[in-house]
Amino acid sequence: MSRLEVNSELLPARPALVNAIELAWHRLASPGTWWNGAERLAIVKQVRNAADCDLCKRRKESLSPYTVTGEHPAADGLTTEALEAIHRLTTDASRCTGRWVKSITGDQLSEEQYVEIVSIVATVTGLDTLDLALGRARRALPPPTTGNPTRHRPAGAIKDLAWVATLSPETVSADDPDPFPLHGSINIHRAMSLVPQEVINFFDLDVELYLKDHEIRDFEHEFREISHAQIELIAGRASAINGCYY
Amino acid sequence: MTGETVDLHAMINGKSTVDGVLHSAPILRFVDALLIDPDDLPQARTALRDILSDAAFVDTCATVASFNAVVKVADGTGIPLEDFKADKTARLRADLNIDQLREHGRF
């Protein structure tokens, strides 16, 4: 067993979980596919700021977030469209719509940049939720790693599944990062495949927080220190609280 | 875990306990405290740690973290439920009003 330090207490944890957490933080600070390391950390910072955003609070309380106008606090290096994406995904994701995604993507925020934002928001939400659950302070942001994003768009990505273009195992090409053999290819794995490296980044963490795809329905074995039934109880309640249909 | 009966309404309706799931009450209290009732979080965490091993507590925290994160991926991209899942769970989803969540954001 490895250890997670929580307020000077060392809690036993699976080595794979501890490694996945460290790798996720390293990746958040590193150049991605469409954002560089500093930009990715700026997105992380906005995820953390969104909880205190007045516009987000007013929208969350409104019957429809689309009737409340205003601006999120400005942030260096991020466009209005990027801020809108980060804040909405962080505070009110269940009321995202295809029309909203279409309205904020374009010249100022490409669809590829949007998908990478989805991954960053999801990743830091997972990491910060874990720390909050454990009872330890949010991790200070690491320094960014220099370098340029790869800007690789998969040639086979098409818009036939989701609000954004996606890949399937059949449309991955040799020069694309291929997340499907490792993590699976159901819709949740395809969701961010316009930026396939982000599928790998997010699910490398998520399978250690939750379960690997083949472990989920293997009811003959337990893979965690809590049972399948307890895990799915948590999963169902958390998804319901978040208003997630999937 | 096979062949057991579980009342899934607890997941949707905020019931405080689920027959057939060990320690369901303190687990559900902890999830609720973490996601929607922060004032109760310290007490809920203590109550959970009183009954779970340290390693089980870490795995509980990790599971909540996963499902507070992965919902962003589904909701932010608009992926549909797979047909095989939709067919298998149609009655369950209707009973629990899960499908209404899909329509929730369409104003």
mmCIF file of C-alpha atoms in Angstrom:
data_model
loop_
_atom_site.group_PDB
_atom_site.id
_atom_site.type_symbol
_atom_site.label_atom_id
_atom_site.label_comp_id
_atom_site.label_asym_id
_atom_site.label_seq_id
_atom_site.Cartn_x
_atom_site.Cartn_y
_atom_site.Cartn_z
ATOM 1 C CA MET A 1 0.000 0.000 0.000
ATOM 2 C CA SER A 2 1.044 3.565 -0.635
ATOM 3 C CA ARG A 3 -0.015 6.456 1.562
ATOM 4 C CA LEU A 4 -2.022 9.644 1.137
ATOM 5 C CA GLU A 5 -1.112 12.387 3.572
ATOM 6 C CA VAL A 6 -4.137 14.023 5.142
ATOM 7 C CA ASN A 7 -3.342 16.662 7.755
ATOM 8 C CA SER A 8 -0.204 14.827 8.923
ATOM 9 C CA GLU A 9 -2.077 11.514 9.006
ATOM 10 C CA LEU A 10 -0.981 8.867 6.493
ATOM 11 C CA LEU A 11 -3.923 6.945 5.046
ATOM 12 C CA PRO A 12 -3.345 3.693 3.159
ATOM 13 C CA ALA A 13 -4.134 3.928 -0.532
ATOM 14 C CA ARG A 14 -3.605 1.800 -3.603
ATOM 15 C CA PRO A 15 -0.309 2.663 -5.300
ATOM 16 C CA ALA A 16 -2.116 2.948 -8.628
ATOM 17 C CA LEU A 17 -4.450 5.580 -7.165
ATOM 18 C CA VAL A 18 -1.603 7.619 -5.719
ATOM 19 C CA ASN A 19 0.299 7.418 -9.009
ATOM 20 C CA ALA A 20 -2.785 8.403 -11.011
ATOM 21 C CA ILE A 21 -3.311 11.498 -8.861
ATOM 22 C CA GLU A 22 0.287 12.612 -9.344
ATOM 23 C CA LEU A 23 0.158 11.940 -13.079
ATOM 24 C CA ALA A 24 -3.081 13.886 -13.416
ATOM 25 C CA TRP A 25 -1.569 16.950 -11.739
ATOM 26 C CA HIS A 26 1.533 16.659 -13.904
ATOM 27 C CA ARG A 27 -0.609 16.505 -17.033
ATOM 28 C CA LEU A 28 -2.753 19.477 -15.981
ATOM 29 C CA ALA A 29 0.385 21.614 -15.838
ATOM 30 C CA SER A 30 1.835 20.293 -19.100
ATOM 31 C CA PRO A 31 1.146 21.355 -22.684
ATOM 32 C CA GLY A 32 -1.972 19.649 -23.974
ATOM 33 C CA THR A 33 -3.345 19.286 -27.459
ATOM 34 C CA TRP A 34 -4.919 22.752 -27.831
ATOM 35 C CA TRP A 35 -3.823 24.672 -24.698
ATOM 36 C CA ASN A 36 -0.310 25.107 -23.293
ATOM 37 C CA GLY A 37 0.595 24.374 -19.682
ATOM 38 C CA ALA A 38 0.041 27.912 -18.409
ATOM 39 C CA GLU A 39 -3.335 28.088 -20.167
ATOM 40 C CA ARG A 40 -4.381 24.734 -18.756
ATOM 41 C CA LEU A 41 -3.551 25.921 -15.253
ATOM 42 C CA ALA A 42 -5.455 29.146 -15.908
ATOM 43 C CA ILE A 43 -8.459 26.945 -16.717
ATOM 44 C CA VAL A 44 -7.929 25.021 -13.464
ATOM 45 C CA LYS A 45 -7.809 28.313 -11.561
ATOM 46 C CA GLN A 46 -11.109 29.368 -13.124
ATOM 47 C CA VAL A 47 -12.717 26.066 -12.119
ATOM 48 C CA ARG A 48 -11.797 26.944 -8.554
ATOM 49 C CA ASN A 49 -12.978 30.548 -8.920
ATOM 50 C CA ALA A 50 -16.349 29.587 -10.392
ATOM 51 C CA ALA A 51 -17.831 28.691 -7.013
ATOM 52 C CA ASP A 52 -17.595 32.369 -6.042
ATOM 53 C CA CYS A 53 -18.842 33.767 -9.369
ATOM 54 C CA ASP A 54 -21.889 35.988 -8.939
ATOM 55 C CA LEU A 55 -23.183 35.318 -12.456
ATOM 56 C CA CYS A 56 -22.932 31.564 -11.917
ATOM 57 C CA LYS A 57 -24.829 31.865 -8.629
ATOM 58 C CA ARG A 58 -27.642 33.860 -10.247
ATOM 59 C CA ARG A 59 -27.870 31.412 -13.130
ATOM 60 C CA LYS A 60 -27.870 28.402 -10.832
ATOM 61 C CA GLU A 61 -30.811 29.858 -8.923
ATOM 62 C CA SER A 62 -32.725 30.673 -12.091
ATOM 63 C CA LEU A 63 -35.312 28.404 -13.694
ATOM 64 C CA SER A 64 -33.256 28.677 -16.865
ATOM 65 C CA PRO A 65 -29.609 29.761 -16.920
ATOM 66 C CA TYR A 66 -30.135 31.085 -20.418
ATOM 67 C CA THR A 67 -32.334 33.936 -19.229
ATOM 68 C CA VAL A 68 -29.660 35.451 -16.968
ATOM 69 C CA THR A 69 -27.129 37.698 -18.660
ATOM 70 C CA GLY A 70 -23.866 39.086 -17.359
ATOM 71 C CA GLU A 71 -20.156 38.452 -17.386
ATOM 72 C CA HIS A 72 -17.867 36.163 -15.447
ATOM 73 C CA PRO A 73 -14.899 37.932 -13.828
ATOM 74 C CA ALA A 74 -12.230 38.452 -16.471
ATOM 75 C CA ALA A 75 -9.152 36.244 -16.500
ATOM 76 C CA ASP A 76 -5.879 36.822 -18.281
ATOM 77 C CA GLY A 77 -5.451 34.796 -21.418
ATOM 78 C CA LEU A 78 -8.931 33.305 -21.553
ATOM 79 C CA THR A 79 -11.625 34.547 -23.896
ATOM 80 C CA THR A 80 -15.182 35.298 -22.828
ATOM 81 C CA GLU A 81 -16.256 32.078 -24.530
ATOM 82 C CA ALA A 82 -13.656 29.996 -22.706
ATOM 83 C CA LEU A 83 -14.677 31.512 -19.371
ATOM 84 C CA GLU A 84 -18.327 30.780 -20.099
ATOM 85 C CA ALA A 85 -17.455 27.157 -20.886
ATOM 86 C CA ILE A 86 -15.344 26.704 -17.746
ATOM 87 C CA HIS A 87 -17.849 28.320 -15.407
ATOM 88 C CA ARG A 88 -20.935 26.602 -16.806
ATOM 89 C CA LEU A 89 -19.304 23.178 -16.858
ATOM 90 C CA THR A 90 -18.147 23.688 -13.293
ATOM 91 C CA THR A 91 -21.312 25.051 -11.713
ATOM 92 C CA ASP A 92 -24.257 23.951 -13.858
ATOM 93 C CA ALA A 93 -23.170 21.201 -16.235
ATOM 94 C CA SER A 94 -26.457 19.334 -16.215
ATOM 95 C CA ARG A 95 -28.125 22.260 -17.981
ATOM 96 C CA CYS A 96 -25.639 22.429 -20.849
ATOM 97 C CA THR A 97 -27.287 22.070 -24.241
ATOM 98 C CA GLY A 98 -26.123 21.483 -27.772
ATOM 99 C CA ARG A 99 -27.303 24.961 -28.693
ATOM 100 C CA TRP A 100 -25.194 26.432 -25.894
ATOM 101 C CA VAL A 101 -22.088 24.536 -27.037
ATOM 102 C CA LYS A 102 -22.683 25.749 -30.586
ATOM 103 C CA SER A 103 -23.118 29.329 -29.377
ATOM 104 C CA ILE A 104 -19.761 29.495 -27.614
ATOM 105 C CA THR A 105 -17.639 27.552 -30.105
ATOM 106 C CA GLY A 106 -16.301 29.204 -33.237
ATOM 107 C CA ASP A 107 -13.612 31.773 -33.898
ATOM 108 C CA GLN A 108 -12.920 32.578 -30.230
ATOM 109 C CA LEU A 109 -13.105 29.035 -28.870
ATOM 110 C CA SER A 110 -12.650 26.093 -31.181
ATOM 111 C CA GLU A 111 -14.596 22.892 -30.669
ATOM 112 C CA GLU A 112 -11.291 21.170 -29.942
ATOM 113 C CA GLN A 113 -10.380 23.743 -27.284
ATOM 114 C CA TYR A 114 -13.850 23.319 -25.768
ATOM 115 C CA VAL A 115 -13.418 19.550 -25.499
ATOM 116 C CA GLU A 116 -10.044 19.985 -23.810
ATOM 117 C CA ILE A 117 -11.730 22.365 -21.348
ATOM 118 C CA VAL A 118 -14.329 19.677 -20.581
ATOM 119 C CA SER A 119 -11.508 17.289 -19.728
ATOM 120 C CA ILE A 120 -9.632 19.790 -17.567
ATOM 121 C CA VAL A 121 -12.796 20.765 -15.691
ATOM 122 C CA ALA A 122 -13.662 17.114 -15.089
ATOM 123 C CA THR A 123 -10.132 16.229 -13.999
ATOM 124 C CA VAL A 124 -9.648 19.038 -11.507
ATOM 125 C CA THR A 125 -13.186 18.526 -10.215
ATOM 126 C CA GLY A 126 -12.264 14.934 -9.460
ATOM 127 C CA LEU A 127 -8.965 15.841 -7.828
ATOM 128 C CA ASP A 128 -10.408 18.659 -5.719
ATOM 129 C CA THR A 129 -13.435 16.580 -4.722
ATOM 130 C CA LEU A 130 -11.116 13.836 -3.552
ATOM 131 C CA ASP A 131 -9.129 16.252 -1.409
ATOM 132 C CA LEU A 132 -12.296 17.793 0.032
ATOM 133 C CA ALA A 133 -13.662 14.335 0.809
ATOM 134 C CA LEU A 134 -10.456 13.264 2.504
ATOM 135 C CA GLY A 135 -10.439 16.465 4.544
ATOM 136 C CA ARG A 136 -7.283 18.010 3.207
ATOM 137 C CA ALA A 137 -6.702 21.395 1.610
ATOM 138 C CA ARG A 138 -6.797 21.894 -2.129
ATOM 139 C CA ARG A 139 -3.413 21.322 -3.680
ATOM 140 C CA ALA A 140 -1.524 24.443 -4.680
ATOM 141 C CA LEU A 141 -1.207 24.715 -8.437
ATOM 142 C CA PRO A 142 2.113 23.419 -9.757
ATOM 143 C CA PRO A 143 4.267 25.568 -12.037
ATOM 144 C CA PRO A 144 3.445 25.133 -15.714
ATOM 145 C CA THR A 145 5.647 23.038 -17.938
ATOM 146 C CA THR A 146 6.795 24.969 -20.975
ATOM 147 C CA GLY A 147 6.100 23.798 -24.488
ATOM 148 C CA ASN A 148 3.538 24.089 -27.213
ATOM 149 C CA PRO A 149 0.283 22.174 -27.634
ATOM 150 C CA THR A 150 0.396 19.520 -30.349
ATOM 151 C CA ARG A 151 -2.685 20.872 -32.187
ATOM 152 C CA HIS A 152 -3.430 17.444 -33.565
ATOM 153 C CA ARG A 153 -7.015 17.061 -34.792
ATOM 154 C CA PRO A 154 -7.993 13.482 -35.624
ATOM 155 C CA ALA A 155 -8.828 13.300 -39.319
ATOM 156 C CA GLY A 156 -11.596 10.790 -38.710
ATOM 157 C CA ALA A 157 -13.557 12.793 -36.135
ATOM 158 C CA ILE A 158 -17.132 13.490 -37.177
ATOM 159 C CA LYS A 159 -20.224 14.837 -35.450
ATOM 160 C CA ASP A 160 -22.465 11.759 -35.372
ATOM 161 C CA LEU A 161 -22.769 10.979 -31.660
ATOM 162 C CA ALA A 162 -22.555 14.055 -29.485
ATOM 163 C CA TRP A 163 -22.667 17.860 -29.626
ATOM 164 C CA VAL A 164 -19.013 17.736 -30.616
ATOM 165 C CA ALA A 165 -17.189 15.615 -33.164
ATOM 166 C CA THR A 166 -15.973 12.258 -31.914
ATOM 167 C CA LEU A 167 -13.921 9.268 -32.959
ATOM 168 C CA SER A 168 -14.858 5.609 -32.797
ATOM 169 C CA PRO A 169 -12.498 2.629 -32.789
ATOM 170 C CA GLU A 170 -13.141 2.380 -36.518
ATOM 171 C CA THR A 171 -12.137 5.976 -37.283
ATOM 172 C CA VAL A 172 -8.967 6.255 -35.193
ATOM 173 C CA SER A 173 -5.970 6.631 -37.475
ATOM 174 C CA ALA A 174 -2.392 5.539 -36.896
ATOM 175 C CA ASP A 175 -1.215 9.002 -35.880
ATOM 176 C CA ASP A 176 -3.980 9.561 -33.314
ATOM 177 C CA PRO A 177 -3.507 8.710 -29.642
ATOM 178 C CA ASP A 178 -5.825 5.687 -29.304
ATOM 179 C CA PRO A 179 -7.634 5.563 -25.954
ATOM 180 C CA PHE A 180 -10.077 2.803 -26.828
ATOM 181 C CA PRO A 181 -7.991 -0.382 -26.352
ATOM 182 C CA LEU A 182 -6.967 0.819 -22.900
ATOM 183 C CA HIS A 183 -10.176 2.270 -21.540
ATOM 184 C CA GLY A 184 -13.036 0.991 -23.707
ATOM 185 C CA SER A 185 -15.195 2.532 -26.397
ATOM 186 C CA ILE A 186 -18.679 3.071 -25.036
ATOM 187 C CA ASN A 187 -20.091 6.561 -25.399
ATOM 188 C CA ILE A 188 -18.477 8.012 -22.282
ATOM 189 C CA HIS A 189 -15.077 7.023 -23.673
ATOM 190 C CA ARG A 190 -15.911 8.479 -27.087
ATOM 191 C CA ALA A 191 -17.275 11.743 -25.649
ATOM 192 C CA MET A 192 -13.961 13.665 -25.632
ATOM 193 C CA SER A 193 -12.286 11.727 -28.434
ATOM 194 C CA LEU A 194 -12.009 14.819 -30.621
ATOM 195 C CA VAL A 195 -9.010 15.334 -28.343
ATOM 196 C CA PRO A 196 -8.033 11.711 -27.840
ATOM 197 C CA GLN A 197 -5.133 12.399 -25.501
ATOM 198 C CA GLU A 198 -7.644 13.935 -23.082
ATOM 199 C CA VAL A 199 -9.643 10.700 -23.041
ATOM 200 C CA ILE A 200 -6.462 8.963 -21.942
ATOM 201 C CA ASN A 201 -5.634 11.698 -19.425
ATOM 202 C CA PHE A 202 -9.055 11.732 -17.794
ATOM 203 C CA PHE A 203 -9.679 7.990 -17.699
ATOM 204 C CA ASP A 204 -6.180 7.150 -16.459
ATOM 205 C CA LEU A 205 -7.309 8.993 -13.337
ATOM 206 C CA ASP A 206 -10.942 7.962 -13.349
ATOM 207 C CA VAL A 207 -10.352 4.201 -13.499
ATOM 208 C CA GLU A 208 -8.363 4.489 -10.278
ATOM 209 C CA LEU A 209 -10.942 6.685 -8.588
ATOM 210 C CA TYR A 210 -13.734 4.325 -9.690
ATOM 211 C CA LEU A 211 -13.083 1.052 -11.519
ATOM 212 C CA LYS A 212 -11.606 -0.151 -14.777
ATOM 213 C CA ASP A 213 -14.204 -0.893 -17.437
ATOM 214 C CA HIS A 214 -13.915 -4.686 -17.118
ATOM 215 C CA GLU A 215 -14.150 -4.484 -13.320
ATOM 216 C CA ILE A 216 -17.459 -2.620 -13.253
ATOM 217 C CA ARG A 217 -19.667 -5.622 -14.016
ATOM 218 C CA ASP A 218 -17.396 -8.318 -12.591
ATOM 219 C CA PHE A 219 -19.563 -9.025 -9.585
ATOM 220 C CA GLU A 220 -17.615 -12.175 -8.727
ATOM 221 C CA HIS A 221 -14.683 -10.117 -7.506
ATOM 222 C CA GLU A 222 -14.229 -7.020 -5.385
ATOM 223 C CA PHE A 223 -11.491 -4.620 -6.504
ATOM 224 C CA ARG A 224 -11.758 -2.003 -3.787
ATOM 225 C CA GLU A 225 -11.999 -1.867 -0.015
ATOM 226 C CA ILE A 226 -15.707 -1.123 -0.423
ATOM 227 C CA SER A 227 -18.096 -3.463 -2.229
ATOM 228 C CA HIS A 228 -19.616 -3.177 -5.696
ATOM 229 C CA ALA A 229 -22.954 -2.424 -4.036
ATOM 230 C CA GLN A 230 -21.463 0.393 -1.977
ATOM 231 C CA ILE A 231 -19.640 1.791 -5.005
ATOM 232 C CA GLU A 232 -22.780 1.828 -7.137
ATOM 233 C CA LEU A 233 -24.783 3.363 -4.309
ATOM 234 C CA ILE A 234 -22.280 6.221 -4.208
ATOM 235 C CA ALA A 235 -22.240 6.463 -7.998
ATOM 236 C CA GLY A 236 -25.999 6.643 -8.255
ATOM 237 C CA ARG A 237 -26.415 9.208 -5.501
ATOM 238 C CA ALA A 238 -23.619 11.447 -6.790
ATOM 239 C CA SER A 239 -24.975 11.301 -10.335
ATOM 240 C CA ALA A 240 -28.496 12.074 -9.123
ATOM 241 C CA ILE A 241 -27.307 15.047 -7.078
ATOM 242 C CA ASN A 242 -25.510 16.288 -10.170
ATOM 243 C CA GLY A 243 -28.652 15.768 -12.260
ATOM 244 C CA CYS A 244 -26.774 13.650 -14.778
ATOM 245 C CA TYR A 245 -28.917 11.558 -17.109
ATOM 246 C CA TYR A 246 -26.116 9.283 -18.366
ATOM 247 C CA MET B 1 -22.566 -9.255 -5.189
ATOM 248 C CA THR B 2 -25.138 -11.230 -7.190
ATOM 249 C CA GLY B 3 -28.860 -11.719 -6.875
ATOM 250 C CA GLU B 4 -29.366 -9.122 -4.178
ATOM 251 C CA THR B 5 -32.307 -6.718 -4.141
ATOM 252 C CA VAL B 6 -31.572 -3.039 -3.663
ATOM 253 C CA ASP B 7 -34.019 -0.131 -3.428
ATOM 254 C CA LEU B 8 -32.640 2.283 -6.005
ATOM 255 C CA HIS B 9 -35.095 5.040 -5.088
ATOM 256 C CA ALA B 10 -32.605 6.036 -2.404
ATOM 257 C CA MET B 11 -30.272 7.294 -5.090
ATOM 258 C CA ILE B 12 -32.828 9.666 -6.538
ATOM 259 C CA ASN B 13 -35.055 10.551 -3.630
ATOM 260 C CA GLY B 14 -32.454 11.145 -0.983
ATOM 261 C CA LYS B 15 -33.521 8.296 1.273
ATOM 262 C CA SER B 16 -31.246 7.903 4.222
ATOM 263 C CA THR B 17 -30.706 4.157 4.085
ATOM 264 C CA VAL B 18 -30.793 1.318 1.570
ATOM 265 C CA ASP B 19 -31.562 -2.215 2.677
ATOM 266 C CA GLY B 20 -28.977 -4.678 1.463
ATOM 267 C CA VAL B 21 -26.052 -2.258 1.244
ATOM 268 C CA LEU B 22 -23.723 -2.323 4.242
ATOM 269 C CA HIS B 23 -23.277 1.058 5.950
ATOM 270 C CA SER B 24 -25.581 2.705 3.421
ATOM 271 C CA ALA B 25 -26.784 5.403 5.815
ATOM 272 C CA PRO B 26 -23.383 6.886 6.730
ATOM 273 C CA ILE B 27 -22.203 6.501 3.137
ATOM 274 C CA LEU B 28 -25.212 8.396 1.748
ATOM 275 C CA ARG B 29 -24.885 11.021 4.464
ATOM 276 C CA PHE B 30 -21.243 11.497 3.487
ATOM 277 C CA VAL B 31 -22.021 11.828 -0.235
ATOM 278 C CA ASP B 32 -24.763 14.352 0.474
ATOM 279 C CA ALA B 33 -22.549 16.328 2.837
ATOM 280 C CA LEU B 34 -19.712 16.405 0.350
ATOM 281 C CA LEU B 35 -21.817 17.533 -2.598
ATOM 282 C CA ILE B 36 -24.710 19.551 -1.187
ATOM 283 C CA ASP B 37 -24.493 19.951 2.596
ATOM 284 C CA PRO B 38 -20.992 21.199 3.453
ATOM 285 C CA ASP B 39 -21.956 22.183 7.005
ATOM 286 C CA ASP B 40 -22.416 18.497 7.784
ATOM 287 C CA LEU B 41 -19.202 17.337 6.127
ATOM 288 C CA PRO B 42 -16.929 17.176 9.196
ATOM 289 C CA GLN B 43 -19.472 15.199 11.197
ATOM 290 C CA ALA B 44 -20.400 12.966 8.267
ATOM 291 C CA ARG B 45 -16.722 12.227 7.628
ATOM 292 C CA THR B 46 -16.128 11.349 11.267
ATOM 293 C CA ALA B 47 -19.175 9.096 11.340
ATOM 294 C CA LEU B 48 -17.987 7.277 8.242
ATOM 295 C CA ARG B 49 -14.443 6.850 9.477
ATOM 296 C CA ASP B 50 -15.768 5.390 12.716
ATOM 297 C CA ILE B 51 -17.110 2.384 10.794
ATOM 298 C CA LEU B 52 -14.861 2.017 7.748
ATOM 299 C CA SER B 53 -11.202 1.074 7.594
ATOM 300 C CA ASP B 54 -8.854 3.831 6.474
ATOM 301 C CA ALA B 55 -8.399 2.138 3.104
ATOM 302 C CA ALA B 56 -12.161 1.792 2.641
ATOM 303 C CA PHE B 57 -12.614 5.452 3.537
ATOM 304 C CA VAL B 58 -10.086 6.424 0.855
ATOM 305 C CA ASP B 59 -11.912 4.306 -1.728
ATOM 306 C CA THR B 60 -15.223 5.886 -0.722
ATOM 307 C CA CYS B 61 -13.751 9.360 -1.218
ATOM 308 C CA ALA B 62 -12.306 8.314 -4.566
ATOM 309 C CA THR B 63 -15.637 6.979 -5.804
ATOM 310 C CA VAL B 64 -17.492 10.192 -4.998
ATOM 311 C CA ALA B 65 -14.715 12.131 -6.716
ATOM 312 C CA SER B 66 -15.083 10.014 -9.828
ATOM 313 C CA PHE B 67 -18.806 10.573 -10.111
ATOM 314 C CA ASN B 68 -18.572 14.264 -9.365
ATOM 315 C CA ALA B 69 -16.138 14.463 -12.282
ATOM 316 C CA VAL B 70 -17.363 12.119 -14.990
ATOM 317 C CA VAL B 71 -20.776 13.812 -15.078
ATOM 318 C CA LYS B 72 -19.001 16.849 -16.566
ATOM 319 C CA VAL B 73 -17.868 14.711 -19.489
ATOM 320 C CA ALA B 74 -21.341 13.358 -20.201
ATOM 321 C CA ASP B 75 -23.163 16.653 -19.648
ATOM 322 C CA GLY B 76 -20.611 18.765 -21.466
ATOM 323 C CA THR B 77 -20.568 16.714 -24.639
ATOM 324 C CA GLY B 78 -24.174 15.546 -24.831
ATOM 325 C CA ILE B 79 -23.441 11.903 -25.452
ATOM 326 C CA PRO B 80 -26.551 9.736 -25.529
ATOM 327 C CA LEU B 81 -27.066 6.650 -23.435
ATOM 328 C CA GLU B 82 -26.034 3.555 -25.363
ATOM 329 C CA ASP B 83 -28.948 1.636 -26.918
ATOM 330 C CA PHE B 84 -28.088 -1.566 -25.046
ATOM 331 C CA LYS B 85 -28.190 0.300 -21.745
ATOM 332 C CA ALA B 86 -31.353 2.181 -22.626
ATOM 333 C CA ASP B 87 -33.150 -1.057 -23.559
ATOM 334 C CA LYS B 88 -32.041 -2.880 -20.425
ATOM 335 C CA THR B 89 -32.906 -0.020 -18.085
ATOM 336 C CA ALA B 90 -36.029 1.455 -19.692
ATOM 337 C CA ARG B 91 -38.412 0.466 -16.897
ATOM 338 C CA LEU B 92 -35.934 1.375 -14.198
ATOM 339 C CA ARG B 93 -35.260 4.784 -15.718
ATOM 340 C CA ALA B 94 -38.970 5.496 -16.062
ATOM 341 C CA ASP B 95 -39.608 4.410 -12.483
ATOM 342 C CA LEU B 96 -36.850 6.608 -11.131
ATOM 343 C CA ASN B 97 -37.607 9.538 -13.474
ATOM 344 C CA ILE B 98 -34.018 9.504 -14.668
ATOM 345 C CA ASP B 99 -34.976 10.385 -18.228
ATOM 346 C CA GLN B 100 -36.357 13.703 -17.079
ATOM 347 C CA LEU B 101 -32.794 14.728 -16.254
ATOM 348 C CA ARG B 102 -32.019 14.508 -19.981
ATOM 349 C CA GLU B 103 -34.650 17.149 -20.667
ATOM 350 C CA HIS B 104 -33.620 19.263 -17.695
ATOM 351 C CA GLY B 105 -31.384 21.677 -19.562
ATOM 352 C CA ARG B 106 -33.478 22.122 -22.663
ATOM 353 C CA PHE B 107 -34.996 25.523 -22.172
#
